[in-house]
Coordinates of C-alpha atoms in Angstrom, one line a residue:
X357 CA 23.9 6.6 -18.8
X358 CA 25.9 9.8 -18.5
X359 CA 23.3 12.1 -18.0
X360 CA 20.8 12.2 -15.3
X361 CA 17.2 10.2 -15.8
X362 CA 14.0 11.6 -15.0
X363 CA 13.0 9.3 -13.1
X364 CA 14.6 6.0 -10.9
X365 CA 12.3 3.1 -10.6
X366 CA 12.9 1.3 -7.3
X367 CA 12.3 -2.5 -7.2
X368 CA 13.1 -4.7 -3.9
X369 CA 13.5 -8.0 -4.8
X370 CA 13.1 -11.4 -2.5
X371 CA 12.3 -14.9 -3.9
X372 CA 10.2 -13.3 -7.1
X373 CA 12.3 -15.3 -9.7
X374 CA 9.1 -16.3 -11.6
X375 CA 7.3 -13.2 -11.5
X376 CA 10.3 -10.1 -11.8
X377 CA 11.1 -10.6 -16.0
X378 CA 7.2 -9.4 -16.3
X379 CA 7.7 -6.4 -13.8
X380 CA 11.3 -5.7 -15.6
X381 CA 9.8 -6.8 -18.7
X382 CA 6.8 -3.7 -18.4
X383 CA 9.7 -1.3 -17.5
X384 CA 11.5 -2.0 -20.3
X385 CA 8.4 -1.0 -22.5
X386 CA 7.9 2.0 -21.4
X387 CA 7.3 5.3 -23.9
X388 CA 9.3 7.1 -21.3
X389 CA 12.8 7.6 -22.5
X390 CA 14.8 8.7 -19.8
X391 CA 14.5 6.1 -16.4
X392 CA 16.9 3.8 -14.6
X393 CA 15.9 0.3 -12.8
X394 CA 17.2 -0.3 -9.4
X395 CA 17.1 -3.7 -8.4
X396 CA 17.6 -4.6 -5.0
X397 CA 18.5 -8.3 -4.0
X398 CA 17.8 -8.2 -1.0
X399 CA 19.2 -11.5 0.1
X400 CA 17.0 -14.1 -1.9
X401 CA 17.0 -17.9 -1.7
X402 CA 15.7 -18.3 -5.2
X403 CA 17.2 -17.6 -8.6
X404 CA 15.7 -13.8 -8.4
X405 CA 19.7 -12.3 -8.1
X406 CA 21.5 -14.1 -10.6
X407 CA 18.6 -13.0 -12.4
X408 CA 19.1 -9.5 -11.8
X409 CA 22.4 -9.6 -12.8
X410 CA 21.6 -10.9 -15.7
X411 CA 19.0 -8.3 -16.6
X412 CA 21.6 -5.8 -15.9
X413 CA 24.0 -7.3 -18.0
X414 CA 21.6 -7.6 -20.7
X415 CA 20.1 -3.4 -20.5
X416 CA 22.2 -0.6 -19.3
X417 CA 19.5 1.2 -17.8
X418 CA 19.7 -1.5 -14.6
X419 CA 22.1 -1.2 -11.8
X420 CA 21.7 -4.3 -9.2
X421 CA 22.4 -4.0 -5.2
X422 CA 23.0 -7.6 -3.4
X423 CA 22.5 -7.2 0.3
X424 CA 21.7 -10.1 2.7
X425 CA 18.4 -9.6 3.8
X426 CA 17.1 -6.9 5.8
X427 CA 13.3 -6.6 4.2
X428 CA 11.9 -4.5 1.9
X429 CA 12.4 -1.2 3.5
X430 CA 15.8 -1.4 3.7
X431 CA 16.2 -2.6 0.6
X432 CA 14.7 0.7 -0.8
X433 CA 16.3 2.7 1.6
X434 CA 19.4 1.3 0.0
X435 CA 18.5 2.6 -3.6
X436 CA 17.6 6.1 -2.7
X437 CA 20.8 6.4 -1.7
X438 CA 22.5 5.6 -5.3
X439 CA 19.3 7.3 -7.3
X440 CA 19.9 9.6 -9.8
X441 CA 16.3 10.4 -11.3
X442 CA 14.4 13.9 -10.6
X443 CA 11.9 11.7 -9.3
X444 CA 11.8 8.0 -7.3
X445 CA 9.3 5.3 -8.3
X446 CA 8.5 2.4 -6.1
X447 CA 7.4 -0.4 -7.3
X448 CA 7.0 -4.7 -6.6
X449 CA 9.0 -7.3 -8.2
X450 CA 5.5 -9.3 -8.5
X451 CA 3.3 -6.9 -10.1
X452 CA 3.5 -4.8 -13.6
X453 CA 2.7 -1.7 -15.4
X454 CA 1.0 -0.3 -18.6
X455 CA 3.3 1.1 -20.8
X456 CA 2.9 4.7 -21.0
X457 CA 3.0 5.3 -16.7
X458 CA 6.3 6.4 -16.1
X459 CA 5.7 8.7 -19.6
X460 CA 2.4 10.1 -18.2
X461 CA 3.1 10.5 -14.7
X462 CA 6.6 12.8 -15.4
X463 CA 5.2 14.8 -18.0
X464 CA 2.0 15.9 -15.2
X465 CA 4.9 15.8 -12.4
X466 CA 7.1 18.2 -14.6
X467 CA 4.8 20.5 -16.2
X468 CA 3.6 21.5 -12.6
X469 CA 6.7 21.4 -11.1
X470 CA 5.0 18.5 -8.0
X471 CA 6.8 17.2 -5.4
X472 CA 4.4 14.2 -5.1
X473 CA 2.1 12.9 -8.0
X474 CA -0.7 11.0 -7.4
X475 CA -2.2 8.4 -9.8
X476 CA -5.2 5.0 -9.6
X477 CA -4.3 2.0 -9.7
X478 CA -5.2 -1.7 -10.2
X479 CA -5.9 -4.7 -8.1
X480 CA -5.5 -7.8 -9.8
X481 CA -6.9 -10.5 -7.3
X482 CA -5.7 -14.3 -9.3
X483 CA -8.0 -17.0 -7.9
X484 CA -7.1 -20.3 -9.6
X485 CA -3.7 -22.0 -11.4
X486 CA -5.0 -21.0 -15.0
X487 CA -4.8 -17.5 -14.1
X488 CA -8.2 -15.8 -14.0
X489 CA -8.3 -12.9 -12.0
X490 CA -10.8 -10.2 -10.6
X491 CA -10.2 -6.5 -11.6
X492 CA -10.7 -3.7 -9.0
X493 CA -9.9 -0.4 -10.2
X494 CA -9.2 2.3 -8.2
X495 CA -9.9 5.8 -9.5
X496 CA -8.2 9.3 -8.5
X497 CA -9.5 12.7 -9.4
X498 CA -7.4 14.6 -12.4
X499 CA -6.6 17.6 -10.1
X500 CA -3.8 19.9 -9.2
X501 CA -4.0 21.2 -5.9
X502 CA -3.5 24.7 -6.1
X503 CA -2.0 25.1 -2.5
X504 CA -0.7 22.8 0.2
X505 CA -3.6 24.2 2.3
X506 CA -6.4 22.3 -0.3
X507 CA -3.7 19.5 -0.1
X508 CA -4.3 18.9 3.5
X509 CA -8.1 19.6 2.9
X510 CA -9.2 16.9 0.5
X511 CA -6.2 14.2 2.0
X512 CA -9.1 12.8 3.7
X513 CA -11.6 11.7 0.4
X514 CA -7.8 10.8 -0.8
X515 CA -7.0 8.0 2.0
X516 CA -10.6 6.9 1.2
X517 CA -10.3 6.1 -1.9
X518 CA -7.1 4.2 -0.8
X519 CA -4.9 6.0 -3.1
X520 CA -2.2 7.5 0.1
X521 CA -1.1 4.5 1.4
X522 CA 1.2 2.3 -1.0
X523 CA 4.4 4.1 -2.9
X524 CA 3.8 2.3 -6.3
X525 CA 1.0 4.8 -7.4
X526 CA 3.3 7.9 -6.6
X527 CA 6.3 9.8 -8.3
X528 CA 8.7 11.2 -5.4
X529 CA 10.8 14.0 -6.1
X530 CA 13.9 13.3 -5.3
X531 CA 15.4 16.5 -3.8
X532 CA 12.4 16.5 -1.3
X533 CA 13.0 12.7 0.1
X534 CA 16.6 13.7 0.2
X535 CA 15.9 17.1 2.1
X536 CA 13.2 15.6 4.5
X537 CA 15.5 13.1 4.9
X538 CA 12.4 10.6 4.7
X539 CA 13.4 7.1 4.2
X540 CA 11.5 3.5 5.0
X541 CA 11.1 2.5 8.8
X542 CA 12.2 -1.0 9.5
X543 CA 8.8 -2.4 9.9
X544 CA 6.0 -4.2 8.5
X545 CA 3.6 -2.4 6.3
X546 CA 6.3 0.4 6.1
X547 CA 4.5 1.7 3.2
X548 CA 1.9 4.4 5.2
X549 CA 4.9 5.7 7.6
X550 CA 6.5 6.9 4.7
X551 CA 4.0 8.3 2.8
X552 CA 2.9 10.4 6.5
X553 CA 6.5 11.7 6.7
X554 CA 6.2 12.5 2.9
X555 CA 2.5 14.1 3.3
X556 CA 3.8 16.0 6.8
X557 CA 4.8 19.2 4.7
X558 CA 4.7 18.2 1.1
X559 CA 3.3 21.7 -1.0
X560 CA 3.0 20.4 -5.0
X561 CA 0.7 18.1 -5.2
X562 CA -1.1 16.7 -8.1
X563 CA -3.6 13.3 -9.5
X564 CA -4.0 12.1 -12.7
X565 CA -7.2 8.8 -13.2
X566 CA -4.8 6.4 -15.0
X567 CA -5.1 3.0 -13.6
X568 CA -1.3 2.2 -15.1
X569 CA -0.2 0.1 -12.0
X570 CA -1.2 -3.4 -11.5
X571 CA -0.9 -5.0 -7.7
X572 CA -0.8 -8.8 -7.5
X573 CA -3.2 -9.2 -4.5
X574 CA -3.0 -12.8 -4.1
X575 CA 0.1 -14.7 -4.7
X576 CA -0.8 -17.5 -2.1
X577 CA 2.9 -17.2 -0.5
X578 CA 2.8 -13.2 -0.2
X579 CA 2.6 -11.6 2.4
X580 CA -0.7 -10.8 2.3
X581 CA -2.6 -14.1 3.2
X582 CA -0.4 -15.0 6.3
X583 CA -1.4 -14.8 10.4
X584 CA 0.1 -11.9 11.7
X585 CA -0.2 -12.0 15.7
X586 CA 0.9 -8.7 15.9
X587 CA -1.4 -7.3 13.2
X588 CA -3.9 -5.4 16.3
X589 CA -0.7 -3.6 17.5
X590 CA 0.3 -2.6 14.3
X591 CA -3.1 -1.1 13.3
X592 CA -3.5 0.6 16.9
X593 CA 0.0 2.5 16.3
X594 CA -1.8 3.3 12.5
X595 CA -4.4 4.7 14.3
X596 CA -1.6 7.1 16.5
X597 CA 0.2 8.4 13.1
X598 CA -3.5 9.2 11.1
X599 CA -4.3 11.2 14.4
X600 CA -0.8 12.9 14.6
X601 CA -0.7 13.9 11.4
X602 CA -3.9 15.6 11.1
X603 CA -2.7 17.5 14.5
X604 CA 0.4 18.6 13.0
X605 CA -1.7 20.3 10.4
X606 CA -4.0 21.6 13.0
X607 CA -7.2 19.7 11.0
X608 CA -10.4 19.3 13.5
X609 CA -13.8 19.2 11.8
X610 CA -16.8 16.6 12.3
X611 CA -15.5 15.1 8.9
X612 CA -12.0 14.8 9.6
X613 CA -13.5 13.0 12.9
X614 CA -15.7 10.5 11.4
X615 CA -13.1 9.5 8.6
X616 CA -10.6 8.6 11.5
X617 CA -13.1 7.1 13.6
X618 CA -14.5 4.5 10.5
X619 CA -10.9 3.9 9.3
X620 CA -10.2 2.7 12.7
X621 CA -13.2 0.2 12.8
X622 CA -12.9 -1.0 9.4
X623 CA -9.5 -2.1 10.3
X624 CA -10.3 -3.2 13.3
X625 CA -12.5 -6.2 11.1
X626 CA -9.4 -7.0 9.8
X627 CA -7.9 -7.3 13.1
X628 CA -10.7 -9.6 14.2
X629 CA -10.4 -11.5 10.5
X630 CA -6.8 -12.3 11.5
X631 CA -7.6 -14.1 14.6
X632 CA -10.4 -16.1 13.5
X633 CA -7.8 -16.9 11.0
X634 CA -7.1 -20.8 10.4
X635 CA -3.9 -20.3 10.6
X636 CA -4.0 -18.3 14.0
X637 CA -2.0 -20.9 16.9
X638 CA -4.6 -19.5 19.5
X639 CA -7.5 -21.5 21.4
X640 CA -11.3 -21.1 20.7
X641 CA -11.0 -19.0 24.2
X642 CA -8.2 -17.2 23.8
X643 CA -9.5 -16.0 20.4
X644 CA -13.0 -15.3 22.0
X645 CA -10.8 -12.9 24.8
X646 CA -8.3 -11.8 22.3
X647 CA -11.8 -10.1 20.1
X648 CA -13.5 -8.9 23.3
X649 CA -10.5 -7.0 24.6
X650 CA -10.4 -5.0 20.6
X651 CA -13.8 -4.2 20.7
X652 CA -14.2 -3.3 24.5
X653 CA -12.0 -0.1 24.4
X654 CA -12.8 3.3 25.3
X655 CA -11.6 4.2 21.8
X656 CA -13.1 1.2 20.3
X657 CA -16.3 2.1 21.2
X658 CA -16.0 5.5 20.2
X659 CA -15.1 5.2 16.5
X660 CA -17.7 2.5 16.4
X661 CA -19.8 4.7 17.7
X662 CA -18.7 7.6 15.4
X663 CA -18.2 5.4 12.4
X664 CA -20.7 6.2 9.2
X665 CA -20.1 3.2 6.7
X666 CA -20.1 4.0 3.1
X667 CA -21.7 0.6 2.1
X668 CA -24.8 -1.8 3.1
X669 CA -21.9 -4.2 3.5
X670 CA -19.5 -2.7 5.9
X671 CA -22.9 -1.6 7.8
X672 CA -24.0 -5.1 8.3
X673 CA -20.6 -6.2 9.1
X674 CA -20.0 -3.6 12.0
X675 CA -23.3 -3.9 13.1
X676 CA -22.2 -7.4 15.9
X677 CA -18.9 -5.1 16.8
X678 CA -21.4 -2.0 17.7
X679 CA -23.6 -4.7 19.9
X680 CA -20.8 -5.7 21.9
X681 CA -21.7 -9.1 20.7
X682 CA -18.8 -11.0 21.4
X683 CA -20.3 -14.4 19.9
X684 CA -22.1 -13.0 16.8
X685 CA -18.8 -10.8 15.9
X686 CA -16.7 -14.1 16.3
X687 CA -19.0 -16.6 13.9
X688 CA -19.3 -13.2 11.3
X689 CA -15.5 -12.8 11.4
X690 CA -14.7 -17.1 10.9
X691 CA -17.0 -17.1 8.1
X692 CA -15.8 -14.3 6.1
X693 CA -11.7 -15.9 7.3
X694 CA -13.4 -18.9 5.8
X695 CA -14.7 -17.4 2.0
X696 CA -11.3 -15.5 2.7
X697 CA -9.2 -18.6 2.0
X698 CA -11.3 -20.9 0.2
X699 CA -12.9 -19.1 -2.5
X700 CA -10.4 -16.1 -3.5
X701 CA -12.6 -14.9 -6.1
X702 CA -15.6 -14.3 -3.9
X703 CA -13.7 -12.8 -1.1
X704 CA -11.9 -10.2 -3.3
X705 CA -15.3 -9.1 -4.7
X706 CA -17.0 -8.4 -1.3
X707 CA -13.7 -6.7 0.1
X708 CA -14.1 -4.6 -3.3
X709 CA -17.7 -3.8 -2.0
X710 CA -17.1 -3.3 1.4

C-alpha cells in the first residue's frame, strides 16, 4: 500500500491455525476498500505462523509480526506500534465478521469526526462437534453523543448492556491511542483496562445497532472455560478501576451507585462459579472458606445490599449470597458449574437471561 488505510485491523494470534482463514477470510470480504491486517504471531506451537506468512504472501494488505510469546496484549501493543490506519480495530483470530463492518463503522466514525465508535455485537455460544450454536445478540443505541459530558452520563446503561468492555466492537482513532499513550497492560482480561484509559477523557463518541462482530464463546480450549485461582483478585481490582473512573469524572448519583454496587455482585457469582468449579484443586473446606470470606466483606455486603437485579434470574441467584448462607450459596454455585460444563447450550441461554 503506499497510501495510508483508513483503518488497521489488529489480530493476535496463538494456536488458532483451524479457526484464523475464517477470521482473515471475513476481512478479506469486506466492502471497505481501504484497511490493512496486522497479524501478530505471537509465539504459537501450531501451524497458525507459517500460516500467516502465507496469507501475507498471498494479499498485500497483511503485514505479519513473529514474536515469542508474551500474550495477547503485547501482541497488540506490538501492532499499534507499526499501524498506519486513521483508526485501530481489534479483533480474535477465532471469531469473524459480516461483511460490511469495517465499511459501516468508518463511514459513522468519519462523518462525525469520533475518536471512539461504538457498535453491538454477537455471541455465538457452539455446543456440540456438528456445530450448532446459540445466538445472543447484543444491541447498542444509534446515537452520537453530542458532548463528552452526555458521554460520561449514559457510560453506565453502556457497560450494562456489555458493550464497553471488549475492543472488537470499537473503532480507535489512532492519533488519540498514540497521544494518550494508551496501550494493553500485561494482564489477564486486559481488555476493560484499556478501554478505562481510553474512556478516561475520550470527547467524540458515537453507537451504531449493527451486530457485525461474532465472538466464539466456547471453543472448549479458550480461555474462557478454564479455573482461574486468581479470578476473585482480578475482579476485586475491576471493582477499584469502575470506582476510579467514575471519581475521575467526579460522577456520584444513586444510579451510578447501584450500577457499581450490582456489577460487583454479579461478578462476584462468577467468582463463586469458579471455585465450585470441577476443575478448581481446592478441598470441599477450603472452597466452603474460600466463598465465605467473598461474601463476608464490608463491601460485599454492601453492593449486595445495594444491588437491584434486572432479571427474576439473577434475583433468585443473589438471593443465598444476600442470606449469608454459606451452604445454600455453595450447592446453587456447583450446580450452575455443573449445567456450566455439561450442557453448553443450556448454560449459555440462562447466562443470556441472567
Amino acid at each position: 500500500m503506499s497510501h495510508s488505510p483508513a483503518i488497521s485491523v489488529i489480530i493476535p494470534v496463538y494456536n488458532v491455525e483451524s479457526w484464523l482463514r475464517r477470521a482473515v477470510g471475513s476481512l478479506q470480504n469486506q466492502t471497505c476498500t481501504s484497511y490493512e491486517i496486522l497479524l501478530v504471531d505471537d509465539g504459537s506451537t501450531d501451524g497458525s505462523g507459517a500460516l500467516c506468512d502465507k496469507l501475507a504472501d498471498d494479499d498485500v494488505r497483511i503485514r505479519v509480526i513473529h514474536q515469542e510469546n508474551q500474550g495477547a496484549a503485547a501482541a497488540r501493543n506490538a501492532a499499534i506500534e507499526i499501524a498506519r490506519g486513521d483508526y485501530l480495530y481489534f479483533m480474535d483470530g477465532d471469531d469473524w465478521c459480516d461483511r460490511t463492518m469495517l465499511k459501516d463503522m468508518y463511514r459513522v466514525a468519519s462523518e462525525h469526526n469520533l475518536d471512539l465508535l461504538i457498535t453491538g455485537f454477537t455471541i455465538d455460544t457452539y455446543y456440540d462437534d456438528e456445530g450448532k450454536y446459540y445466538r445472543e445478540l447484543r444491541n447498542a443505541p444509534d446515537r452520537i453523543f453530542e458532548s463528552q459530558e452526555e458521554f460520561r452520563a449514559n457510560a453506565c446503561q453502556l457497560f450494562d448492556a456489555q458493550l464497553l468492555y471488549a475492543p472488537w466492537n470499537k473503532l480507535y482513532r489512532r492519533s488519540y491511542i498514540k497521544e494518550k499513550g494508551i496501550r494493553f497492560p500485561g494482564t489477564f482480561w486486559d481488555d476493560l483496562p484499556f478501554n478505562l484509559d481510553v474512556m478516561r477523557e475520550v470527547e467524540r463518541v458515537g453507537c451504531i445497532d449493527g451486530h457485525y462482530y461474532h465472538f466464539l464463546r466456547a471453543r472448549a480450549e479458550s480461555e474462557n472455560t478454564k479455573y482461574r485461582p486468581d479470578m476473585y483478585d482480578k475482579r476485586e481490582e475491576e471493582h477499584r478501576w469502575m470506582n476510579e473512573l467514575y471519581a475521575y469524572w467526579n460522577l456520584d448519583s444513586p444510579e451510578i451507585e447501584e450500577f457499581l454496587a450490582r456489577r460487583y455482585a454479579e461478578r462476584l457469582v462468577g467468582c463463586i462459579e469458579n471455585v465450585t468449579n470441577r476443575n478448581c484443586t481446592l478441598s470441599k473446606e477450603e472452597k466452603r472458606a474460600a466463598i465465605k470470606q467473598m461474601i463476608s466483606t464490608p463491601h460485599a455486603r454492601e453492593a449486595l445490599k445495594k444491588a437491584r437485579p434486572r432479571t427474576k434470574m439473577m434475583y433468585l441467584v443473589l438471593a443465598p449470597l444476600r442470606m449469608g448462607n454459606i451452604t445454600l450459596t455453595m450447592t446453587e454455585s456447583e450446580f450452575i458449574s455443573w449445567v456450566r460444563q455439561n450442557s453448553t447450550s443450556l448454560f449459555a441461554r440462562l447466562k443470556a437471561n441472567r
